[in-house]
GROMACS .gro file of C-alpha atoms in nm:
model
  496
    1MET     CA    1   0.000   0.000   0.000
    2CYS     CA    2   0.145   0.334  -0.105
    3LEU     CA    3   0.117   0.601   0.161
    4SER     CA    4   0.313   0.862  -0.030
    5ASN     CA    5   0.049   1.130  -0.001
    6THR     CA    6  -0.088   1.063   0.344
    7SER     CA    7   0.137   1.319   0.516
    8ILE     CA    8   0.028   1.598   0.283
    9GLU     CA    9  -0.256   1.824   0.394
   10PRO     CA   10  -0.498   1.849   0.101
   11CYS     CA   11  -0.646   2.180  -0.005
   12PHE     CA   12  -1.021   2.198   0.022
   13ASN     CA   13  -1.277   2.424  -0.136
   14THR     CA   14  -1.642   2.475  -0.056
   15LEU     CA   15  -1.760   2.231  -0.321
   16GLU     CA   16  -1.519   1.940  -0.301
   17THR     CA   17  -1.428   1.799   0.038
   18ASN     CA   18  -1.287   1.460   0.128
   19GLY     CA   19  -1.183   1.377   0.479
   20SER     CA   20  -1.200   1.729   0.623
   21TRP     CA   21  -1.357   1.698   0.968
   22THR     CA   22  -1.349   1.940   1.255
   23SER     CA   23  -1.481   1.922   1.608
   24GLU     CA   24  -1.849   1.997   1.655
   25PRO     CA   25  -1.907   2.375   1.641
   26GLU     CA   26  -2.121   2.566   1.885
   27ILE     CA   27  -2.489   2.582   1.800
   28GLY     CA   28  -2.544   2.804   1.499
   29VAL     CA   29  -2.184   2.822   1.384
   30ILE     CA   30  -2.181   2.723   1.020
   31GLY     CA   31  -1.808   2.724   0.966
   32VAL     CA   32  -1.505   2.919   0.858
   33LEU     CA   33  -1.537   2.989   0.487
   34GLU     CA   34  -1.182   3.101   0.418
   35ALA     CA   35  -1.086   2.754   0.294
   36LYS     CA   36  -0.761   2.691   0.109
   37ARG     CA   37  -0.774   2.680  -0.267
   38TYR     CA   38  -0.520   2.579  -0.524
   39LYS     CA   39  -0.384   2.889  -0.698
   40ALA     CA   40  -0.192   2.841  -1.018
   41PRO     CA   41   0.074   3.102  -1.104
   42GLU     CA   42  -0.061   3.378  -1.325
   43GLN     CA   43   0.169   3.287  -1.612
   44LEU     CA   44   0.017   2.939  -1.642
   45GLY     CA   45  -0.243   2.892  -1.912
   46GLU     CA   46  -0.597   2.768  -1.867
   47ASP     CA   47  -0.509   2.413  -1.976
   48VAL     CA   48  -0.225   2.383  -1.725
   49TYR     CA   49  -0.446   2.520  -1.450
   50LYS     CA   50  -0.713   2.265  -1.543
   51ALA     CA   51  -0.454   1.987  -1.520
   52ALA     CA   52  -0.351   2.109  -1.175
   53ARG     CA   53  -0.714   2.109  -1.062
   54ASN     CA   54  -0.753   1.754  -1.191
   55GLY     CA   55  -0.449   1.653  -0.987
   56MET     CA   56  -0.601   1.809  -0.675
   57ARG     CA   57  -0.924   1.622  -0.738
   58ALA     CA   58  -0.725   1.297  -0.759
   59LEU     CA   59  -0.536   1.387  -0.441
   60ARG     CA   60  -0.858   1.438  -0.246
   61MET     CA   61  -0.980   1.094  -0.354
   62ILE     CA   62  -0.641   0.938  -0.275
   63THR     CA   63  -0.647   1.093   0.072
   64GLY     CA   64  -0.997   0.955   0.125
   65LYS     CA   65  -0.883   0.611   0.007
   66HIS     CA   66  -0.594   0.604   0.254
   67GLU     CA   67  -0.833   0.718   0.528
   68ALA     CA   68  -1.067   0.431   0.439
   69MET     CA   69  -0.780   0.181   0.458
   70LEU     CA   70  -0.679   0.310   0.801
   71TRP     CA   71  -1.036   0.269   0.919
   72ARG     CA   72  -1.042  -0.081   0.770
   73ASP     CA   73  -0.740  -0.173   0.982
   74GLN     CA   74  -0.895  -0.019   1.294
   75ILE     CA   75  -1.203  -0.238   1.246
   76SER     CA   76  -0.978  -0.543   1.205
   77ASP     CA   77  -0.792  -0.461   1.527
   78TRP     CA   78  -1.119  -0.412   1.713
   79LEU     CA   79  -1.263  -0.742   1.593
   80ALA     CA   80  -0.945  -0.925   1.686
   81VAL     CA   81  -1.001  -0.825   2.049
   82TYR     CA   82  -1.377  -0.800   2.096
   83ALA     CA   83  -1.536  -1.033   1.839
   84ASP     CA   84  -1.641  -1.291   2.099
   85GLU     CA   85  -1.840  -1.024   2.286
   86LEU     CA   86  -2.038  -0.911   1.981
   87THR     CA   87  -2.364  -1.041   1.839
   88ALA     CA   88  -2.372  -1.212   1.501
   89LYS     CA   89  -2.543  -0.907   1.350
   90GLN     CA   90  -2.278  -0.670   1.482
   91VAL     CA   91  -2.000  -0.887   1.341
   92GLU     CA   92  -2.183  -0.903   1.008
   93GLU     CA   93  -2.223  -0.526   0.980
   94LEU     CA   94  -1.863  -0.455   1.080
   95PHE     CA   95  -1.749  -0.711   0.824
   96ASN     CA   96  -1.966  -0.546   0.556
   97LEU     CA   97  -1.819  -0.205   0.638
   98ARG     CA   98  -1.467  -0.342   0.634
   99CYS     CA   99  -1.521  -0.497   0.291
  100SER     CA  100  -1.675  -0.174   0.161
  101LEU     CA  101  -1.380   0.032   0.283
  102ALA     CA  102  -1.138  -0.215   0.124
  103SER     CA  103  -1.314  -0.205  -0.215
  104CYS     CA  104  -1.383   0.170  -0.233
  105CYS     CA  105  -1.162   0.341  -0.496
  106GLN     CA  106  -0.989   0.009  -0.558
  107THR     CA  107  -1.082   0.044  -0.926
  108ALA     CA  108  -1.010   0.393  -1.064
  109LEU     CA  109  -1.004   0.512  -1.424
  110PHE     CA  110  -0.728   0.726  -1.577
  111ARG     CA  111  -0.645   0.858  -1.922
  112ASN     CA  112  -0.277   0.822  -2.017
  113HIS     CA  113  -0.135   1.039  -2.297
  114VAL     CA  114   0.125   0.836  -2.487
  115LYS     CA  115   0.329   1.135  -2.607
  116ASN     CA  116   0.455   1.250  -2.266
  117ASP     CA  117   0.304   0.998  -2.022
  118ALA     CA  118   0.074   1.265  -1.875
  119LYS     CA  119  -0.222   1.122  -1.684
  120GLU     CA  120  -0.572   1.247  -1.610
  121PHE     CA  121  -0.795   1.115  -1.334
  122LEU     CA  122  -1.151   1.047  -1.450
  123ALA     CA  123  -1.339   0.859  -1.178
  124ALA     CA  124  -1.328   0.571  -0.931
  125TYR     CA  125  -1.569   0.298  -0.825
  126THR     CA  126  -1.703   0.384  -0.479
  127CYS     CA  127  -1.878   0.161  -0.225
  128LYS     CA  128  -2.169   0.400  -0.137
  129HIS     CA  129  -2.153   0.298   0.231
  130LYS     CA  130  -2.289   0.557   0.475
  131CYS     CA  131  -1.976   0.538   0.689
  132CYS     CA  132  -1.717   0.552   0.411
  133PRO     CA  133  -1.510   0.876   0.419
  134VAL     CA  134  -1.485   0.892   0.039
  135CYS     CA  135  -1.853   0.827  -0.030
  136ASN     CA  136  -1.976   1.053   0.248
  137ALA     CA  137  -1.769   1.342   0.111
  138ASN     CA  138  -1.882   1.270  -0.245
  139ARG     CA  139  -2.244   1.262  -0.128
  140SER     CA  140  -2.194   1.598   0.041
  141LYS     CA  141  -2.036   1.746  -0.271
  142LYS     CA  142  -2.309   1.614  -0.500
  143THR     CA  143  -2.584   1.746  -0.272
  144ARG     CA  144  -2.429   2.093  -0.248
  145LEU     CA  145  -2.383   2.114  -0.625
  146LYS     CA  146  -2.752   2.037  -0.672
  147TYR     CA  147  -2.849   2.310  -0.426
  148ILE     CA  148  -2.619   2.559  -0.598
  149LYS     CA  149  -2.783   2.488  -0.934
  150PHE     CA  150  -3.127   2.512  -0.772
  151PHE     CA  151  -3.055   2.852  -0.616
  152GLU     CA  152  -2.895   2.978  -0.937
  153LYS     CA  153  -3.217   2.896  -1.119
  154ASN     CA  154  -3.437   3.032  -0.838
  155PRO     CA  155  -3.253   3.333  -0.688
  156ASP     CA  156  -3.581   3.474  -0.553
  157ILE     CA  157  -3.580   3.204  -0.283
  158LEU     CA  158  -3.262   3.352  -0.136
  159ARG     CA  159  -3.431   3.692  -0.103
  160ASN     CA  160  -3.778   3.583   0.008
  161TYR     CA  161  -3.691   3.358   0.304
  162ASP     CA  162  -3.476   3.367   0.616
  163PHE     CA  163  -3.227   3.080   0.638
  164MET     CA  164  -3.182   2.933   0.986
  165HIS     CA  165  -2.996   2.644   1.146
  166LEU     CA  166  -3.196   2.437   1.396
  167THR     CA  167  -3.054   2.181   1.640
  168LEU     CA  168  -3.281   1.947   1.837
  169THR     CA  169  -3.212   1.681   2.096
  170VAL     CA  170  -3.383   1.503   2.386
  171PRO     CA  171  -3.282   1.475   2.755
  172HIS     CA  172  -3.052   1.185   2.830
  173SER     CA  173  -2.867   1.078   3.146
  174PRO     CA  174  -2.662   0.778   3.262
  175GLU     CA  175  -2.984   0.640   3.410
  176GLY     CA  176  -3.143   0.653   3.065
  177GLY     CA  177  -3.400   0.867   2.889
  178ARG     CA  178  -3.728   0.849   2.705
  179PHE     CA  179  -3.561   0.659   2.421
  180GLU     CA  180  -3.306   0.380   2.444
  181GLY     CA  181  -3.022   0.273   2.213
  182PHE     CA  182  -2.987   0.444   1.877
  183TYR     CA  183  -3.314   0.634   1.868
  184SER     CA  184  -3.285   0.821   1.536
  185LYS     CA  185  -3.613   0.674   1.411
  186GLU     CA  186  -3.800   0.790   1.723
  187LEU     CA  187  -3.635   1.133   1.700
  188MET     CA  188  -3.745   1.175   1.339
  189GLN     CA  189  -4.097   1.075   1.437
  190CYS     CA  190  -4.097   1.352   1.697
  191TYR     CA  191  -3.968   1.595   1.435
  192ASN     CA  192  -4.245   1.492   1.194
  193GLN     CA  193  -4.503   1.552   1.467
  194MET     CA  194  -4.376   1.906   1.510
  195ARG     CA  195  -4.385   1.967   1.137
  196LYS     CA  196  -4.758   1.896   1.144
  197ARG     CA  197  -4.820   2.180   1.389
  198LYS     CA  198  -5.007   2.484   1.259
  199PHE     CA  199  -4.727   2.730   1.338
  200TRP     CA  200  -4.474   2.520   1.145
  201LYS     CA  201  -4.688   2.499   0.833
  202GLU     CA  202  -4.743   2.875   0.845
  203ARG     CA  203  -4.380   2.970   0.915
  204VAL     CA  204  -4.149   2.710   0.757
  205TYR     CA  205  -4.142   2.690   0.377
  206ALA     CA  206  -3.882   2.416   0.321
  207GLY     CA  207  -3.572   2.257   0.464
  208MET     CA  208  -3.350   1.955   0.508
  209LEU     CA  209  -3.232   1.760   0.812
  210SER     CA  210  -2.965   1.514   0.916
  211VAL     CA  211  -2.919   1.286   1.215
  212GLU     CA  212  -2.593   1.294   1.410
  213VAL     CA  213  -2.486   1.064   1.691
  214THR     CA  214  -2.211   1.095   1.951
  215LYS     CA  215  -2.134   0.902   2.267
  216ASN     CA  216  -2.051   1.025   2.615
  217GLU     CA  217  -2.082   0.907   2.974
  218SER     CA  218  -2.462   0.923   2.937
  219GLY     CA  219  -2.460   0.682   2.644
  220LEU     CA  220  -2.565   0.752   2.286
  221HIS     CA  221  -2.656   1.114   2.219
  222VAL     CA  222  -2.864   1.148   1.902
  223HIS     CA  223  -2.958   1.491   1.769
  224ILE     CA  224  -3.098   1.655   1.457
  225HIS     CA  225  -2.942   1.935   1.254
  226SER     CA  226  -3.181   2.110   1.019
  227LEU     CA  227  -3.158   2.389   0.763
  228LEU     CA  228  -3.483   2.589   0.758
  229LEU     CA  229  -3.623   2.836   0.506
  230VAL     CA  230  -3.858   3.055   0.711
  231ARG     CA  231  -4.112   3.301   0.573
  232LYS     CA  232  -3.995   3.653   0.651
  233LYS     CA  233  -4.138   3.834   0.952
  234ARG     CA  234  -4.022   4.087   1.210
  235GLN     CA  235  -3.843   3.924   1.504
  236ASN     CA  236  -3.857   3.607   1.298
  237ARG     CA  237  -3.593   3.405   1.480
  238ASN     CA  238  -3.712   3.498   1.832
  239GLU     CA  239  -4.077   3.415   1.768
  240LEU     CA  240  -3.995   3.089   1.591
  241TYR     CA  241  -3.758   2.994   1.873
  242ARG     CA  242  -4.039   3.026   2.128
  243GLU     CA  243  -4.285   2.824   1.921
  244VAL     CA  244  -4.037   2.547   1.842
  245LEU     CA  245  -3.915   2.522   2.203
  246LEU     CA  246  -4.266   2.488   2.347
  247ALA     CA  247  -4.373   2.238   2.081
  248TRP     CA  248  -4.055   2.030   2.108
  249ASN     CA  249  -4.081   2.024   2.488
  250GLU     CA  250  -4.438   1.897   2.469
  251ILE     CA  251  -4.359   1.630   2.209
  252THR     CA  252  -4.047   1.495   2.384
  253GLY     CA  253  -4.193   1.507   2.736
  254SER     CA  254  -4.315   1.194   2.909
  255GLN     CA  255  -4.545   1.363   3.162
  256VAL     CA  256  -4.358   1.228   3.465
  257ALA     CA  257  -4.533   1.344   3.783
  258GLY     CA  258  -4.340   1.535   4.045
  259LEU     CA  259  -4.071   1.681   3.821
  260GLU     CA  260  -4.011   2.055   3.820
  261ILE     CA  261  -3.792   2.284   3.613
  262SER     CA  262  -3.510   2.413   3.834
  263ASP     CA  263  -3.439   2.784   3.880
  264GLU     CA  264  -3.109   2.739   3.694
  265VAL     CA  265  -3.279   2.588   3.389
  266ARG     CA  266  -3.553   2.849   3.408
  267SER     CA  267  -3.299   3.130   3.400
  268SER     CA  268  -3.114   2.965   3.112
  269ILE     CA  269  -3.432   2.937   2.903
  270LYS     CA  270  -3.518   3.303   2.957
  271GLU     CA  271  -3.160   3.417   2.890
  272VAL     CA  272  -3.145   3.252   2.548
  273ASN     CA  273  -3.457   3.426   2.423
  274LYS     CA  274  -3.490   3.745   2.628
  275GLY     CA  275  -3.836   3.896   2.641
  276ARG     CA  276  -4.005   3.628   2.431
  277ILE     CA  277  -4.038   3.338   2.674
  278THR     CA  278  -4.226   3.427   2.990
  279ASP     CA  279  -4.258   3.259   3.327
  280GLN     CA  280  -4.606   3.150   3.223
  281ASP     CA  281  -4.458   2.970   2.922
  282ILE     CA  282  -4.205   2.791   3.141
  283ASP     CA  283  -4.472   2.693   3.394
  284GLN     CA  284  -4.656   2.509   3.117
  285MET     CA  285  -4.344   2.317   3.007
  286ASP     CA  286  -4.285   1.951   3.089
  287ALA     CA  287  -3.974   1.909   3.304
  288SER     CA  288  -3.914   1.564   3.151
  289GLY     CA  289  -3.909   1.706   2.798
  290SER     CA  290  -3.637   1.895   2.617
  291THR     CA  291  -3.576   2.242   2.759
  292PHE     CA  292  -3.315   2.350   2.506
  293ILE     CA  293  -3.301   2.393   2.131
  294GLY     CA  294  -3.052   2.570   1.907
  295LEU     CA  295  -3.187   2.814   1.647
  296GLU     CA  296  -2.968   3.070   1.473
  297ASN     CA  297  -2.983   3.287   1.165
  298LEU     CA  298  -2.715   3.195   0.915
  299TYR     CA  299  -2.374   3.326   1.014
  300ILE     CA  300  -2.008   3.251   0.965
  301ILE     CA  301  -1.695   3.283   1.176
  302THR     CA  302  -1.436   3.508   1.017
  303LYS     CA  303  -1.060   3.458   1.033
  304SER     CA  304  -1.047   3.694   1.331
  305GLY     CA  305  -1.287   3.465   1.517
  306LYS     CA  306  -1.582   3.705   1.510
  307LYS     CA  307  -1.939   3.611   1.433
  308ARG     CA  308  -2.078   3.763   1.114
  309TYR     CA  309  -2.437   3.717   1.009
  310VAL     CA  310  -2.473   3.679   0.633
  311LYS     CA  311  -2.765   3.801   0.425
  312PRO     CA  312  -2.864   3.776   0.057
  313LYS     CA  313  -2.698   4.111  -0.015
  314ASP     CA  314  -2.366   3.944   0.067
  315GLU     CA  315  -2.416   3.744  -0.254
  316GLY     CA  316  -2.137   3.484  -0.281
  317LEU     CA  317  -2.073   3.481   0.092
  318PHE     CA  318  -2.439   3.408   0.164
  319ILE     CA  319  -2.462   3.113  -0.075
  320ALA     CA  320  -2.127   2.986   0.058
  321GLY     CA  321  -2.270   3.001   0.410
  322ILE     CA  322  -2.566   2.790   0.302
  323MET     CA  323  -2.330   2.536   0.145
  324GLU     CA  324  -2.125   2.517   0.465
  325CYS     CA  325  -2.444   2.453   0.661
  326ILE     CA  326  -2.538   2.171   0.424
  327LYS     CA  327  -2.185   2.030   0.443
  328TYR     CA  328  -2.215   2.012   0.821
  329HIS     CA  329  -2.510   1.776   0.771
  330PHE     CA  330  -2.266   1.523   0.623
  331GLN     CA  331  -2.021   1.507   0.912
  332PRO     CA  332  -1.863   1.159   0.936
  333ILE     CA  333  -2.034   0.910   1.162
  334ALA     CA  334  -1.849   0.781   1.471
  335LEU     CA  335  -1.533   0.986   1.442
  336LYS     CA  336  -1.335   1.071   1.755
  337LYS     CA  337  -1.185   1.415   1.817
  338ASP     CA  338  -0.837   1.286   1.732
  339GLY     CA  339  -0.960   1.173   1.388
  340THR     CA  340  -0.962   0.800   1.460
  341LEU     CA  341  -1.266   0.582   1.411
  342ASP     CA  342  -1.485   0.509   1.712
  343VAL     CA  343  -1.539   0.141   1.637
  344GLU     CA  344  -1.722   0.083   1.964
  345LEU     CA  345  -1.983   0.342   1.862
  346LEU     CA  346  -2.001   0.194   1.512
  347THR     CA  347  -2.067  -0.148   1.659
  348GLU     CA  348  -2.376  -0.014   1.834
  349ILE     CA  349  -2.526   0.189   1.551
  350LEU     CA  350  -2.440   0.000   1.231
  351PRO     CA  351  -2.723  -0.255   1.261
  352ALA     CA  352  -2.968   0.028   1.340
  353ILE     CA  353  -2.880   0.260   1.049
  354LYS     CA  354  -2.896  -0.011   0.784
  355ARG     CA  355  -3.154   0.098   0.524
  356GLN     CA  356  -3.247   0.393   0.745
  357PRO     CA  357  -3.222   0.745   0.597
  358LEU     CA  358  -2.993   0.984   0.783
  359HIS     CA  359  -3.073   1.283   0.559
  360LYS     CA  360  -3.414   1.405   0.445
  361LYS     CA  361  -3.576   1.698   0.266
  362PHE     CA  362  -3.915   1.835   0.364
  363GLY     CA  363  -4.164   2.105   0.273
  364ALA     CA  364  -4.123   2.262  -0.070
  365PHE     CA  365  -3.789   2.080  -0.120
  366HIS     CA  366  -3.961   1.739  -0.113
  367SER     CA  367  -4.066   1.660  -0.470
  368GLY     CA  368  -4.389   1.471  -0.521
  369THR     CA  369  -4.588   1.657  -0.252
  370LYS     CA  370  -4.867   1.901  -0.328
  371ASN     CA  371  -4.670   2.196  -0.191
  372ALA     CA  372  -4.342   2.105  -0.362
  373HIS     CA  373  -4.148   2.370  -0.551
  374PRO     CA  374  -4.170   2.319  -0.931
  375ASP     CA  375  -3.793   2.256  -0.943
  376ALA     CA  376  -3.776   2.038  -0.631
  377LYS     CA  377  -3.667   1.737  -0.839
  378MET     CA  378  -3.339   1.919  -0.903
  379LEU     CA  379  -3.249   1.849  -0.539
  380ASN     CA  380  -3.298   1.471  -0.556
  381VAL     CA  381  -2.986   1.267  -0.488
  382ASN     CA  382  -3.061   0.910  -0.585
  383ASN     CA  383  -2.830   0.609  -0.613
  384ALA     CA  384  -3.079   0.408  -0.820
  385LYS     CA  385  -2.932   0.207  -1.105
  386GLU     CA  386  -3.129   0.398  -1.367
  387GLU     CA  387  -2.939   0.712  -1.269
  388ASP     CA  388  -2.594   0.558  -1.295
  389GLU     CA  389  -2.536   0.674  -1.652
  390GLU     CA  390  -2.638   1.028  -1.562
  391ASP     CA  391  -2.388   1.023  -1.277
  392LEU     CA  392  -2.116   0.902  -1.514
  393LYS     CA  393  -2.192   1.188  -1.751
  394GLU     CA  394  -2.162   1.431  -1.462
  395MET     CA  395  -1.817   1.289  -1.386
  396LEU     CA  396  -1.715   1.355  -1.747
  397GLU     CA  397  -1.830   1.716  -1.720
  398GLU     CA  398  -1.574   1.771  -1.445
  399THR     CA  399  -1.288   1.674  -1.678
  400GLY     CA  400  -1.428   1.858  -1.980
  401SER     CA  401  -1.572   1.737  -2.309
  402GLU     CA  402  -1.271   1.831  -2.523
  403ILE     CA  403  -0.973   1.600  -2.470
  404LYS     CA  404  -0.638   1.779  -2.457
  405ASN     CA  405  -0.292   1.683  -2.346
  406PRO     CA  406  -0.274   1.817  -1.987
  407VAL     CA  407   0.090   1.925  -2.029
  408THR     CA  408   0.101   2.074  -2.379
  409GLY     CA  409  -0.264   2.174  -2.411
  410GLU     CA  410  -0.276   2.028  -2.762
  411PRO     CA  411  -0.597   1.851  -2.878
  412ALA     CA  412  -0.560   1.473  -2.854
  413SER     CA  413  -0.705   1.217  -3.094
  414ARG     CA  414  -0.797   0.863  -2.991
  415GLU     CA  415  -0.457   0.744  -3.111
  416ASP     CA  416  -0.282   0.975  -2.863
  417TYR     CA  417  -0.413   0.828  -2.538
  418GLU     CA  418  -0.521   0.507  -2.366
  419TYR     CA  419  -0.745   0.433  -2.070
  420PHE     CA  420  -0.624   0.226  -1.775
  421SER     CA  421  -0.751   0.126  -1.432
  422THR     CA  422  -0.570   0.079  -1.103
  423SER     CA  423  -0.627   0.129  -0.732
  424LEU     CA  424  -0.595   0.484  -0.600
  425SER     CA  425  -0.357   0.345  -0.338
  426ASN     CA  426  -0.110   0.294  -0.627
  427VAL     CA  427  -0.125   0.658  -0.737
  428PHE     CA  428   0.088   0.955  -0.630
  429VAL     CA  429   0.023   1.326  -0.690
  430ASP     CA  430   0.338   1.542  -0.710
  431ARG     CA  431   0.241   1.871  -0.546
  432LYS     CA  432   0.573   2.028  -0.645
  433ASN     CA  433   0.522   1.953  -1.014
  434ASN     CA  434   0.185   2.117  -1.088
  435ASN     CA  435   0.001   1.825  -0.923
  436ARG     CA  436   0.127   1.577  -1.179
  437ILE     CA  437  -0.028   1.230  -1.143
  438ASP     CA  438   0.210   0.931  -1.135
  439VAL     CA  439   0.164   0.558  -1.078
  440VAL     CA  440   0.399   0.406  -0.818
  441ARG     CA  441   0.303   0.046  -0.897
  442PRO     CA  442   0.307   0.009  -1.279
  443ASP     CA  443   0.265  -0.368  -1.238
  444LYS     CA  444  -0.082  -0.302  -1.094
  445VAL     CA  445  -0.202  -0.107  -1.401
  446ARG     CA  446  -0.456  -0.263  -1.636
  447TYR     CA  447  -0.501  -0.098  -1.978
  448LEU     CA  448  -0.845  -0.113  -2.136
  449HIS     CA  449  -0.874  -0.243  -2.491
  450ARG     CA  450  -1.022   0.007  -2.736
  451SER     CA  451  -1.306  -0.228  -2.812
  452VAL     CA  452  -1.405  -0.204  -2.444
  453ALA     CA  453  -1.330   0.167  -2.407
  454PRO     CA  454  -1.373   0.345  -2.740
  455ASN     CA  455  -1.461   0.662  -2.546
  456ALA     CA  456  -1.464   0.795  -2.191
  457LEU     CA  457  -1.826   0.707  -2.118
  458SER     CA  458  -1.774   0.344  -2.224
  459ALA     CA  459  -1.461   0.328  -2.009
  460LEU     CA  460  -1.650   0.464  -1.710
  461LYS     CA  461  -1.928   0.209  -1.753
  462TYR     CA  462  -1.671  -0.068  -1.774
  463ILE     CA  463  -1.484   0.024  -1.453
  464SER     CA  464  -1.816   0.077  -1.275
  465LYS     CA  465  -1.916  -0.283  -1.352
  466LYS     CA  466  -1.567  -0.416  -1.286
  467GLY     CA  467  -1.542  -0.237  -0.952
  468ALA     CA  468  -1.878  -0.376  -0.840
  469MET     CA  469  -1.781  -0.727  -0.950
  470ASP     CA  470  -1.441  -0.710  -0.776
  471ALA     CA  471  -1.605  -0.589  -0.454
  472TRP     CA  472  -1.859  -0.872  -0.466
  473ARG     CA  473  -1.588  -1.129  -0.541
  474HIS     CA  474  -1.368  -1.002  -0.255
  475LYS     CA  475  -1.652  -1.034  -0.006
  476ARG     CA  476  -1.784  -1.363  -0.142
  477MET     CA  477  -1.448  -1.536  -0.143
  478ARG     CA  478  -1.390  -1.451   0.222
  479ARG     CA  479  -1.718  -1.612   0.311
  480ILE     CA  480  -1.657  -1.923   0.101
  481MET     CA  481  -1.312  -1.971   0.253
  482GLY     CA  482  -1.464  -1.954   0.600
  483LYS     CA  483  -1.265  -1.649   0.699
  484ILE     CA  484  -1.563  -1.490   0.868
  485GLY     CA  485  -1.914  -1.605   0.946
  486TYR     CA  486  -2.207  -1.567   1.179
  487GLU     CA  487  -2.112  -1.834   1.434
  488GLU     CA  488  -1.733  -1.866   1.417
  489VAL     CA  489  -1.489  -1.592   1.322
  490ASN     CA  490  -1.131  -1.640   1.210
  491LEU     CA  491  -1.025  -1.280   1.273
  492GLN     CA  492  -0.665  -1.332   1.168
  493SER     CA  493  -0.791  -1.340   0.808
  494LEU     CA  494  -0.892  -0.975   0.830
  495TYR     CA  495  -0.525  -0.878   0.803
  496ASN     CA  496  -0.478  -1.062   0.473
   0.00000   0.00000   0.00000
């Protein structure tokens, strides 16, 4: 395994992010937008700059691939110690994740120009697992691109609604809470109940949500992050805060007799929303329900560390703030503060999140409903097979329709280049040489015959099928050889 690029910090922009994770921000903080970008020297032409951008795109995927392999090894180490204490279902889901991480980006497609051995990265087969660092980042990028196109087509939405960031949770203590285990399904049900309230239908136009889970001394802590588009009104945030807090408290409360809201909590509630929440409101609240929510207008943190609220008149900064908010919805699952994988947390939640959505749209963003926006289908992100070819075409758009030599900028005919596939772990990006792409294991390269890959789209279809077949074969062979199973586990095989 080549780790040549793992010590290099990749540059990230607001649209393409792989493996960039920070600690959880305070409620309402959307993020620092002054992200690093690759800047080509002014004397370089457009073609050379494009080649450098392609190299950076490859580097981000390579970094994600190495991250996935490190996580794969962490899962192997965990199973080697704790497998006997796990249920069959937990072992199965960890094994599935390990196989997905091993196969992701194992088959990548490149275009090699014969004249000067210059290489272009086109795409890679990805596993689509919810916990994969590569796929999670790609899903985030794809979602944000769709929202950018949607807002570009409908700029009036940016002006007509207030954008807010809502955070919701439920009380939880070491003794337990209203919900046990990984309660994302129950939390979403509570959220759906609130969305049916009259005030919500009148105030909230559209939005999206995501479920996040952490673990502390009280056990699993599940919470919802939601981007809201709220119909404009004076004191909009303060009034909506009061209505959401009272509704959420009622929905999450269990009507336990004898409980009272302490003076400290009472003061905290009133301090957050001065003048809007009265003592009478607090007296009506259920002490067993949630007494805290986070609701903020969209803002960013500048380089100087100051809070700056962004509005539509800020143009690019406002749309970038929205994209950062959406990106936060795709934070990696079960990642510790030091960047390592929390396998213990994964063991608990993997069986529960299987086939369960962690991201949803609602209101006018949800296509197919009577109140949906006419262009709501633009926001759909679907992994259905019928959309695979459309996704492949989108990949080609990133590299450009006209094929040129990335070094000379000269147009290239089909005789001037060949397509090949290899694992991204065999690829190195030279940051000191205009992000030139090189292969460190030429013996692992497989060139595609022109009958199989007469053009880029055919080549992409081929590696998509080959990657899926290789992933299936890898997983199937381990089962057939008895290297892992439901009843008995030979964990030493996970290192092979």
